[in-house]
GROMACS .gro file of C-alpha atoms in nm:
model
  422
    1MET     CA    1  -6.322   3.390  -3.453
    2SER     CA    2  -6.218   3.642  -3.720
    3PHE     CA    3  -6.468   3.476  -3.956
    4LEU     CA    4  -6.753   3.537  -3.710
    5SER     CA    5  -6.636   3.895  -3.658
    6ASP     CA    6  -6.636   3.955  -4.034
    7ILE     CA    7  -6.989   3.814  -4.065
    8LEU     CA    8  -7.127   4.025  -3.780
    9TRP     CA    9  -6.963   4.338  -3.920
   10GLY     CA   10  -7.053   4.264  -4.280
   11THR     CA   11  -7.288   4.456  -4.506
   12PRO     CA   12  -7.608   4.403  -4.299
   13MET     CA   13  -7.452   4.553  -3.984
   14LEU     CA   14  -7.304   4.846  -4.173
   15VAL     CA   15  -7.640   4.914  -4.338
   16LEU     CA   16  -7.816   4.894  -4.000
   17LEU     CA   17  -7.566   5.128  -3.836
   18LEU     CA   18  -7.548   5.387  -4.112
   19GLY     CA   19  -7.918   5.353  -4.191
   20THR     CA   20  -8.020   5.418  -3.831
   21GLY     CA   21  -7.792   5.718  -3.806
   22LEU     CA   22  -7.913   5.858  -4.138
   23TYR     CA   23  -8.278   5.799  -4.048
   24LEU     CA   24  -8.244   5.978  -3.714
   25THR     CA   25  -8.046   6.259  -3.874
   26VAL     CA   26  -8.308   6.321  -4.142
   27ARG     CA   27  -8.594   6.279  -3.895
   28SER     CA   28  -8.439   6.543  -3.669
   29ARG     CA   29  -8.383   6.771  -3.967
   30PHE     CA   30  -8.003   6.744  -3.926
   31PHE     CA   31  -8.012   6.857  -3.564
   32GLN     CA   32  -7.641   6.794  -3.499
   33PHE     CA   33  -7.549   7.040  -3.776
   34ARG     CA   34  -7.839   7.284  -3.756
   35GLU     CA   35  -7.813   7.338  -3.380
   36CYS     CA   36  -7.437   7.297  -3.332
   37ARG     CA   37  -7.396   7.643  -3.177
   38ARG     CA   38  -7.670   7.582  -2.920
   39ILE     CA   39  -7.536   7.234  -2.849
   40PHE     CA   40  -7.190   7.358  -2.753
   41ARG     CA   41  -7.329   7.658  -2.564
   42SER     CA   42  -7.556   7.432  -2.357
   43THR     CA   43  -7.281   7.181  -2.276
   44ILE     CA   44  -6.922   7.303  -2.290
   45GLY     CA   45  -7.038   7.660  -2.228
   46GLU     CA   46  -7.211   7.570  -1.903
   47VAL     CA   47  -6.918   7.361  -1.777
   48ILE     CA   48  -6.680   7.651  -1.837
   49GLY     CA   49  -6.928   7.896  -1.681
   50LYS     CA   50  -7.082   7.911  -1.337
   51ASN     CA   51  -7.371   7.670  -1.398
   52ARG     CA   52  -7.161   7.353  -1.382
   53SER     CA   53  -7.295   7.053  -1.195
   54ALA     CA   54  -7.048   6.825  -1.018
   55ARG     CA   55  -7.255   6.518  -1.109
   56GLN     CA   56  -7.277   6.629  -1.473
   57VAL     CA   57  -6.902   6.690  -1.499
   58ARG     CA   58  -6.822   6.349  -1.348
   59SER     CA   59  -7.074   6.177  -1.573
   60VAL     CA   60  -6.928   6.342  -1.884
   61CYS     CA   61  -6.568   6.268  -1.781
   62THR     CA   62  -6.656   5.904  -1.713
   63ALA     CA   63  -6.841   5.876  -2.046
   64LEU     CA   64  -6.553   6.041  -2.231
   65GLY     CA   65  -6.312   5.816  -2.046
   66VAL     CA   66  -6.506   5.518  -2.179
   67THR     CA   67  -6.501   5.640  -2.540
   68MET     CA   68  -6.157   5.803  -2.540
   69GLY     CA   69  -5.967   5.487  -2.464
   70THR     CA   70  -5.706   5.309  -2.670
   71GLY     CA   71  -5.940   5.331  -2.970
   72ASN     CA   72  -5.824   5.689  -3.020
   73ILE     CA   73  -5.466   5.569  -3.065
   74VAL     CA   74  -5.444   5.198  -3.139
   75GLY     CA   75  -5.790   5.176  -3.299
   76VAL     CA   76  -5.716   5.449  -3.552
   77ALA     CA   77  -5.377   5.301  -3.637
   78THR     CA   78  -5.539   4.958  -3.681
   79ALA     CA   79  -5.805   5.105  -3.911
   80ILE     CA   80  -5.538   5.266  -4.131
   81HIS     CA   81  -5.332   4.945  -4.124
   82LEU     CA   82  -5.634   4.739  -4.236
   83GLY     CA   83  -5.813   4.983  -4.466
   84GLY     CA   84  -5.570   5.258  -4.560
   85ALA     CA   85  -5.625   5.633  -4.541
   86GLY     CA   86  -5.978   5.597  -4.677
   87SER     CA   87  -6.088   5.430  -4.354
   88VAL     CA   88  -6.056   5.767  -4.177
   89PHE     CA   89  -6.335   5.909  -4.394
   90TRP     CA   90  -6.566   5.628  -4.287
   91MET     CA   91  -6.473   5.688  -3.924
   92TRP     CA   92  -6.597   6.043  -3.977
   93VAL     CA   93  -6.917   5.915  -4.133
   94SER     CA   94  -6.976   5.682  -3.838
   95ALA     CA   95  -6.927   5.979  -3.604
   96LEU     CA   96  -7.142   6.235  -3.786
   97LEU     CA   97  -7.434   5.996  -3.826
   98GLY     CA   98  -7.365   5.832  -3.491
   99MET     CA   99  -7.412   6.165  -3.315
  100MET     CA  100  -7.789   6.140  -3.354
  101ILE     CA  101  -7.785   5.776  -3.242
  102VAL     CA  102  -7.610   5.874  -2.918
  103PHE     CA  103  -7.840   6.176  -2.882
  104THR     CA  104  -8.142   5.947  -2.903
  105GLU     CA  105  -7.988   5.688  -2.668
  106ASN     CA  106  -7.913   5.946  -2.400
  107ARG     CA  107  -8.249   6.116  -2.429
  108LEU     CA  108  -8.442   5.791  -2.396
  109ALA     CA  109  -8.214   5.672  -2.115
  110VAL     CA  110  -8.301   5.976  -1.902
  111ARG     CA  111  -8.672   5.949  -1.982
  112TYR     CA  112  -8.694   5.584  -1.877
  113ALA     CA  113  -8.422   5.570  -1.612
  114ASP     CA  114  -8.668   5.429  -1.358
  115ARG     CA  115  -8.693   5.105  -1.562
  116GLY     CA  116  -8.320   5.047  -1.594
  117ALA     CA  117  -7.997   5.218  -1.697
  118GLY     CA  118  -7.956   5.311  -2.064
  119PRO     CA  119  -8.099   5.067  -2.320
  120MET     CA  120  -8.207   4.839  -2.035
  121GLY     CA  121  -8.467   5.104  -1.958
  122TYR     CA  122  -8.601   5.192  -2.302
  123LEU     CA  123  -8.583   4.853  -2.476
  124PRO     CA  124  -8.860   4.591  -2.452
  125ARG     CA  125  -8.801   4.343  -2.170
  126ARG     CA  126  -8.661   4.057  -2.378
  127LEU     CA  127  -8.437   4.283  -2.583
  128ALA     CA  128  -8.323   4.452  -2.262
  129VAL     CA  129  -8.211   4.118  -2.119
  130VAL     CA  130  -8.025   4.028  -2.440
  131TYR     CA  131  -7.862   4.370  -2.437
  132ALA     CA  132  -7.762   4.341  -2.070
  133VAL     CA  133  -7.593   4.004  -2.130
  134ALA     CA  134  -7.404   4.147  -2.429
  135CYS     CA  135  -7.312   4.455  -2.225
  136VAL     CA  136  -7.158   4.246  -1.947
  137LEU     CA  137  -6.959   4.047  -2.205
  138ALA     CA  138  -6.850   4.367  -2.382
  139SER     CA  139  -6.735   4.513  -2.051
  140PHE     CA  140  -6.499   4.216  -2.023
  141GLY     CA  141  -6.398   4.246  -2.392
  142MET     CA  142  -6.376   4.597  -2.537
  143GLY     CA  143  -6.398   4.771  -2.201
  144ASN     CA  144  -6.146   4.550  -2.027
  145MET     CA  145  -5.921   4.305  -2.213
  146ALA     CA  146  -5.878   4.530  -2.520
  147GLN     CA  147  -5.767   4.816  -2.296
  148SER     CA  148  -5.545   4.592  -2.086
  149ALA     CA  149  -5.381   4.441  -2.395
  150SER     CA  150  -5.307   4.784  -2.546
  151LEU     CA  151  -5.184   4.923  -2.214
  152THR     CA  152  -4.956   4.624  -2.164
  153ALA     CA  153  -4.821   4.646  -2.520
  154GLY     CA  154  -4.742   5.013  -2.468
  155VAL     CA  155  -4.561   4.958  -2.139
  156THR     CA  156  -4.363   4.651  -2.250
  157SER     CA  157  -4.252   4.834  -2.566
  158VAL     CA  158  -4.048   5.078  -2.354
  159LEU     CA  159  -3.982   4.882  -2.035
  160ASP     CA  160  -3.851   4.529  -1.996
  161ILE     CA  161  -4.134   4.415  -1.771
  162PRO     CA  162  -4.322   4.084  -1.810
  163PRO     CA  163  -4.683   4.135  -1.930
  164VAL     CA  164  -4.819   3.947  -1.629
  165ILE     CA  165  -4.659   4.204  -1.396
  166VAL     CA  166  -4.807   4.494  -1.593
  167GLY     CA  167  -5.146   4.324  -1.587
  168GLY     CA  168  -5.122   4.256  -1.215
  169VAL     CA  169  -5.035   4.616  -1.127
  170THR     CA  170  -5.312   4.748  -1.354
  171ALA     CA  171  -5.564   4.508  -1.202
  172PHE     CA  172  -5.468   4.619  -0.851
  173LEU     CA  173  -5.498   4.992  -0.931
  174VAL     CA  174  -5.829   4.955  -1.115
  175GLY     CA  175  -5.965   4.736  -0.837
  176ALA     CA  176  -5.871   4.997  -0.578
  177VAL     CA  177  -6.075   5.257  -0.768
  178ILE     CA  178  -6.386   5.058  -0.865
  179ILE     CA  179  -6.436   4.906  -0.520
  180GLY     CA  180  -6.505   5.263  -0.407
  181GLY     CA  181  -6.814   5.286  -0.629
  182ALA     CA  182  -6.945   5.517  -0.902
  183GLU     CA  183  -6.863   5.842  -0.720
  184ASN     CA  184  -6.500   5.735  -0.681
  185ILE     CA  185  -6.483   5.639  -1.049
  186GLY     CA  186  -6.619   5.980  -1.149
  187ARG     CA  187  -6.369   6.167  -0.933
  188VAL     CA  188  -6.073   5.977  -1.077
  189ALA     CA  189  -6.196   6.020  -1.436
  190GLU     CA  190  -6.248   6.392  -1.374
  191LYS     CA  191  -5.878   6.427  -1.286
  192VAL     CA  192  -5.716   6.187  -1.534
  193LEU     CA  193  -5.902   6.253  -1.858
  194PRO     CA  194  -5.861   6.632  -1.907
  195PHE     CA  195  -5.486   6.607  -1.843
  196VAL     CA  196  -5.406   6.321  -2.081
  197SER     CA  197  -5.644   6.453  -2.349
  198ALA     CA  198  -5.486   6.799  -2.346
  199LEU     CA  199  -5.135   6.653  -2.355
  200TYR     CA  200  -5.213   6.421  -2.646
  201ILE     CA  201  -5.394   6.690  -2.846
  202LEU     CA  202  -5.116   6.948  -2.801
  203VAL     CA  203  -4.832   6.712  -2.899
  204SER     CA  204  -5.032   6.585  -3.199
  205ILE     CA  205  -5.100   6.938  -3.322
  206LEU     CA  206  -4.730   7.026  -3.280
  207LEU     CA  207  -4.625   6.727  -3.492
  208ILE     CA  208  -4.879   6.814  -3.763
  209VAL     CA  209  -4.759   7.176  -3.769
  210CYS     CA  210  -4.400   7.055  -3.807
  211ASN     CA  211  -4.513   6.853  -4.111
  212ILE     CA  212  -4.760   7.111  -4.241
  213GLU     CA  213  -4.643   7.068  -4.601
  214ALA     CA  214  -4.780   6.711  -4.599
  215LEU     CA  215  -5.120   6.804  -4.452
  216ALA     CA  216  -5.294   6.872  -4.784
  217GLU     CA  217  -5.184   6.535  -4.922
  218ALA     CA  218  -5.304   6.364  -4.605
  219PHE     CA  219  -5.655   6.508  -4.640
  220SER     CA  220  -5.654   6.433  -5.013
  221SER     CA  221  -5.568   6.067  -4.951
  222ILE     CA  222  -5.846   6.036  -4.693
  223PHE     CA  223  -6.112   6.146  -4.942
  224MET     CA  224  -5.957   5.980  -5.248
  225TYR     CA  225  -5.906   5.635  -5.099
  226ALA     CA  226  -6.246   5.632  -4.930
  227PHE     CA  227  -6.389   5.556  -5.275
  228THR     CA  228  -6.086   5.437  -5.474
  229PRO     CA  229  -5.889   5.111  -5.429
  230SER     CA  230  -5.517   5.154  -5.365
  231SER     CA  231  -5.201   4.955  -5.310
  232VAL     CA  232  -4.925   5.010  -5.057
  233GLY     CA  233  -4.569   4.886  -5.034
  234GLY     CA  234  -4.511   4.826  -5.405
  235GLY     CA  235  -4.851   4.663  -5.449
  236ALA     CA  236  -4.788   4.386  -5.200
  237VAL     CA  237  -5.084   4.494  -4.988
  238GLY     CA  238  -5.407   4.604  -5.149
  239TYR     CA  239  -5.671   4.831  -4.995
  240THR     CA  240  -6.016   4.786  -5.143
  241VAL     CA  241  -6.299   5.028  -5.083
  242SER     CA  242  -6.489   4.763  -4.886
  243ARG     CA  243  -6.192   4.718  -4.653
  244ALA     CA  244  -6.173   5.093  -4.598
  245VAL     CA  245  -6.545   5.110  -4.519
  246SER     CA  246  -6.541   4.809  -4.287
  247ALA     CA  247  -6.223   4.908  -4.101
  248GLY     CA  248  -6.333   5.269  -4.062
  249LEU     CA  249  -6.680   5.187  -3.934
  250ARG     CA  250  -6.563   4.908  -3.701
  251ARG     CA  251  -6.295   5.120  -3.538
  252GLY     CA  252  -6.522   5.425  -3.540
  253VAL     CA  253  -6.779   5.234  -3.336
  254PHE     CA  254  -6.503   5.095  -3.114
  255SER     CA  255  -6.391   5.451  -3.043
  256ASN     CA  256  -6.709   5.659  -3.013
  257GLU     CA  257  -6.942   5.364  -2.929
  258ALA     CA  258  -7.234   5.516  -3.121
  259GLY     CA  259  -7.505   5.252  -3.146
  260LEU     CA  260  -7.383   5.052  -2.848
  261GLY     CA  261  -7.582   5.250  -2.591
  262SER     CA  262  -7.294   5.236  -2.343
  263ALA     CA  263  -7.267   5.611  -2.277
  264SER     CA  264  -7.641   5.633  -2.214
  265VAL     CA  265  -7.599   5.396  -1.918
  266LEU     CA  266  -7.387   5.663  -1.750
  267HIS     CA  267  -7.601   5.960  -1.856
  268SER     CA  268  -7.923   5.801  -1.728
  269ASP     CA  269  -7.837   5.925  -1.377
  270CYS     CA  270  -7.835   6.290  -1.488
  271GLU     CA  271  -8.121   6.536  -1.541
  272GLY     CA  272  -8.250   6.688  -1.864
  273GLU     CA  273  -8.332   6.465  -2.161
  274GLU     CA  274  -8.223   6.706  -2.432
  275LYS     CA  275  -7.912   6.821  -2.247
  276GLN     CA  276  -7.786   6.464  -2.203
  277GLY     CA  277  -7.854   6.407  -2.572
  278MET     CA  278  -7.649   6.714  -2.656
  279TRP     CA  279  -7.367   6.589  -2.436
  280GLY     CA  280  -7.371   6.268  -2.638
  281ILE     CA  281  -7.315   6.468  -2.957
  282VAL     CA  282  -7.028   6.662  -2.798
  283GLU     CA  283  -6.864   6.344  -2.669
  284VAL     CA  284  -6.868   6.184  -3.015
  285PHE     CA  285  -6.730   6.507  -3.164
  286ILE     CA  286  -6.441   6.526  -2.917
  287ASP     CA  287  -6.364   6.156  -2.942
  288THR     CA  288  -6.372   6.097  -3.318
  289ILE     CA  289  -6.375   6.428  -3.502
  290VAL     CA  290  -6.100   6.575  -3.280
  291CYS     CA  291  -5.886   6.304  -3.119
  292CYS     CA  292  -5.916   6.024  -3.375
  293THR     CA  293  -5.862   6.270  -3.660
  294LEU     CA  294  -5.546   6.401  -3.495
  295THR     CA  295  -5.409   6.047  -3.460
  296ALA     CA  296  -5.489   5.979  -3.826
  297LEU     CA  297  -5.322   6.300  -3.943
  298VAL     CA  298  -5.014   6.229  -3.730
  299ILE     CA  299  -4.978   5.897  -3.913
  300LEU     CA  300  -5.064   6.029  -4.260
  301VAL     CA  301  -4.836   6.334  -4.258
  302VAL     CA  302  -4.542   6.113  -4.159
  303PHE     CA  303  -4.642   5.810  -4.370
  304PRO     CA  304  -4.829   5.936  -4.679
  305GLN     CA  305  -5.029   5.664  -4.853
  306SER     CA  306  -4.823   5.602  -5.164
  307GLU     CA  307  -4.676   5.316  -5.361
  308ASN     CA  308  -4.344   5.332  -5.176
  309CYS     CA  309  -4.470   5.371  -4.820
  310LYS     CA  310  -4.372   5.091  -4.583
  311GLY     CA  311  -4.521   5.244  -4.269
  312TYR     CA  312  -4.855   5.067  -4.300
  313GLN     CA  313  -4.685   4.731  -4.253
  314LEU     CA  314  -4.670   4.834  -3.886
  315ASP     CA  315  -4.981   4.797  -3.674
  316GLY     CA  316  -5.135   4.959  -3.371
  317THR     CA  317  -4.892   5.097  -3.115
  318GLU     CA  318  -4.590   5.045  -3.343
  319LEU     CA  319  -4.740   5.257  -3.621
  320VAL     CA  320  -4.831   5.545  -3.389
  321SER     CA  321  -4.493   5.534  -3.214
  322ALA     CA  322  -4.313   5.537  -3.548
  323ALA     CA  323  -4.512   5.844  -3.653
  324PHE     CA  324  -4.444   6.035  -3.329
  325SER     CA  325  -4.073   5.949  -3.353
  326SER     CA  326  -4.043   6.212  -3.627
  327LEU     CA  327  -4.099   6.473  -3.353
  328LEU     CA  328  -4.003   6.304  -3.028
  329GLY     CA  329  -3.726   6.075  -3.150
  330LYS     CA  330  -3.638   5.797  -2.907
  331TYR     CA  331  -3.895   5.928  -2.659
  332SER     CA  332  -4.191   5.862  -2.888
  333GLY     CA  333  -4.249   5.517  -2.741
  334VAL     CA  334  -4.251   5.660  -2.390
  335PHE     CA  335  -4.502   5.929  -2.488
  336VAL     CA  336  -4.738   5.686  -2.663
  337ALA     CA  337  -4.710   5.437  -2.376
  338PHE     CA  338  -4.784   5.710  -2.121
  339CYS     CA  339  -5.094   5.826  -2.309
  340LEU     CA  340  -5.209   5.468  -2.364
  341VAL     CA  341  -5.178   5.391  -1.994
  342LEU     CA  342  -5.389   5.689  -1.886
  343PHE     CA  343  -5.649   5.655  -2.164
  344ALA     CA  344  -5.680   5.283  -2.099
  345PHE     CA  345  -5.704   5.335  -1.723
  346ALA     CA  346  -5.989   5.587  -1.768
  347THR     CA  347  -6.169   5.343  -1.997
  348LEU     CA  348  -6.119   5.049  -1.761
  349ILE     CA  349  -6.276   5.226  -1.465
  350GLY     CA  350  -6.556   5.374  -1.678
  351TRP     CA  351  -6.656   5.044  -1.837
  352SER     CA  352  -6.663   4.877  -1.497
  353ALA     CA  353  -6.948   5.113  -1.403
  354ILE     CA  354  -7.137   5.030  -1.724
  355GLY     CA  355  -7.089   4.655  -1.691
  356GLU     CA  356  -7.188   4.661  -1.325
  357LYS     CA  357  -7.520   4.830  -1.406
  358ALA     CA  358  -7.594   4.560  -1.663
  359TRP     CA  359  -7.496   4.294  -1.409
  360VAL     CA  360  -7.725   4.452  -1.147
  361PHE     CA  361  -8.010   4.458  -1.403
  362LEU     CA  362  -7.967   4.085  -1.470
  363THR     CA  363  -7.922   3.980  -1.107
  364LYS     CA  364  -8.175   4.227  -0.961
  365GLY     CA  365  -7.909   4.403  -0.758
  366ARG     CA  366  -7.736   4.098  -0.614
  367PHE     CA  367  -7.371   3.991  -0.623
  368SER     CA  368  -7.237   4.321  -0.764
  369ILE     CA  369  -6.916   4.277  -0.566
  370TYR     CA  370  -6.851   3.951  -0.754
  371TYR     CA  371  -6.875   4.138  -1.084
  372LYS     CA  372  -6.595   4.369  -0.969
  373TYR     CA  373  -6.377   4.072  -0.874
  374ILE     CA  374  -6.436   3.907  -1.212
  375TYR     CA  375  -6.368   4.236  -1.388
  376VAL     CA  376  -6.030   4.270  -1.219
  377ILE     CA  377  -5.937   3.911  -1.314
  378PHE     CA  378  -6.011   3.982  -1.682
  379ILE     CA  379  -5.764   4.273  -1.673
  380LEU     CA  380  -5.491   4.022  -1.594
  381ILE     CA  381  -5.613   3.786  -1.868
  382GLY     CA  382  -5.614   4.068  -2.125
  383ALA     CA  383  -5.251   4.145  -2.048
  384VAL     CA  384  -5.128   3.798  -2.142
  385ILE     CA  385  -5.348   3.669  -2.427
  386SER     CA  386  -5.321   3.749  -2.799
  387ALA     CA  387  -5.419   4.107  -2.883
  388ASP     CA  388  -5.571   3.991  -3.214
  389GLU     CA  389  -5.807   3.757  -3.031
  390VAL     CA  390  -5.908   4.040  -2.798
  391TRP     CA  391  -5.993   4.267  -3.092
  392PHE     CA  392  -6.200   3.996  -3.259
  393LEU     CA  393  -6.387   3.929  -2.934
  394SER     CA  394  -6.449   4.301  -2.894
  395ASP     CA  395  -6.600   4.322  -3.243
  396ILE     CA  396  -6.829   4.027  -3.168
  397PHE     CA  397  -6.953   4.168  -2.836
  398ASN     CA  398  -6.994   4.515  -2.989
  399ALA     CA  399  -7.222   4.367  -3.254
  400ALA     CA  400  -7.416   4.178  -2.987
  401MET     CA  401  -7.484   4.511  -2.813
  402ALA     CA  402  -7.551   4.713  -3.127
  403ILE     CA  403  -7.807   4.484  -3.294
  404PRO     CA  404  -8.075   4.484  -3.019
  405ASN     CA  405  -8.004   4.847  -2.933
  406LEU     CA  406  -8.039   4.978  -3.289
  407ALA     CA  407  -8.343   4.761  -3.355
  408GLY     CA  408  -8.504   4.896  -3.039
  409ILE     CA  409  -8.422   5.257  -3.125
  410LEU     CA  410  -8.578   5.219  -3.470
  411ALA     CA  411  -8.892   5.070  -3.316
  412VAL     CA  412  -8.913   5.351  -3.062
  413SER     CA  413  -8.859   5.617  -3.326
  414GLN     CA  414  -9.131   5.477  -3.551
  415GLN     CA  415  -9.384   5.466  -3.269
  416GLY     CA  416  -9.281   5.792  -3.106
  417THR     CA  417  -9.269   5.625  -2.762
  418PRO     CA  418  -9.054   5.342  -2.621
  419ALA     CA  419  -9.168   4.993  -2.703
  420GLY     CA  420  -9.377   4.850  -2.424
  421ARG     CA  421  -9.257   4.576  -2.194
  422ARG     CA  422  -9.407   4.237  -2.250
   0.00000   0.00000   0.00000
């Protein structure tokens, strides 16, 4: 399975992903940079002000809940474990170029919402069907089992509870929310996400400030090892540039989901093509440039990438917990587990809404209740199977979503209008 994952996320996929983002960025005359002030004024500014829309806020919170899942914690740690500090640079690249991909996805999704949600509306019929199948599978993989596995690992690391019990409780709670429908999902996401995001950001900043003397070296290692091979742990583990690029881009996509079209499925219900596109840019910025960067810096200021560093032999939750222990001591595991639980819960309920819309597209609106039952069952499965297998499956399903979506976006961009249905 890892072999298939490596093939799908090899050079062709990376070229397609970066090439599409670069093409859209140049074609828009670097819109995400040139109009950054207007973007934030038209999105965050309106939410803070009096012009906020309840539907818009719930849509954004659900979309952010989908992107700001365990990828912000476990995904970043895994990228550094696999590719070293240089992988963080390539996560940034995936975000900065991915902003225009998400902008385009959201804009097209609103324009063609009457044909289907997200890419299922703006892609040609056959590609839309392929995408919908991949989306349903991804909702069970990245959106479900990956979150359940990380949540379970976090809880069992601090509490002596069998994984099957953790999975069962999670499945029950998620089921109770998603049975209530999209409005219920939005209301829960609106309450959970701001709280856990603010808590995680504040504690991360506090740890970085307490290790401020190591911050310059952390940034230096990110840029240096993005283009220079390195060794860690006395040379026992080598980090090549290709590993840094691959790990950074894979986990960047896992976190911000640029190119997957998933966020556009949620934004297709809202009004204003350009505004939804701008929200896509803001969501990627908050997810990767803010939250993922903070996680990376927390790790790098505590475990600088050097010949004698042993920290990178840890992976995922263990690496993040070890880093936070420099500030929180024995309570670091509890803090990381708490954040993982809430982030994962927000992602689980958000992805259920995305997967259900793909299911409805394929079944023409029938049997949606069965999708919810299946979704809940996969939460329990994710809690008890190998986390490595879940990550490999997630990479495979992500690629299956990204390939038709990016191909369709390029075709639409070249023609100026969405490709016609055949």
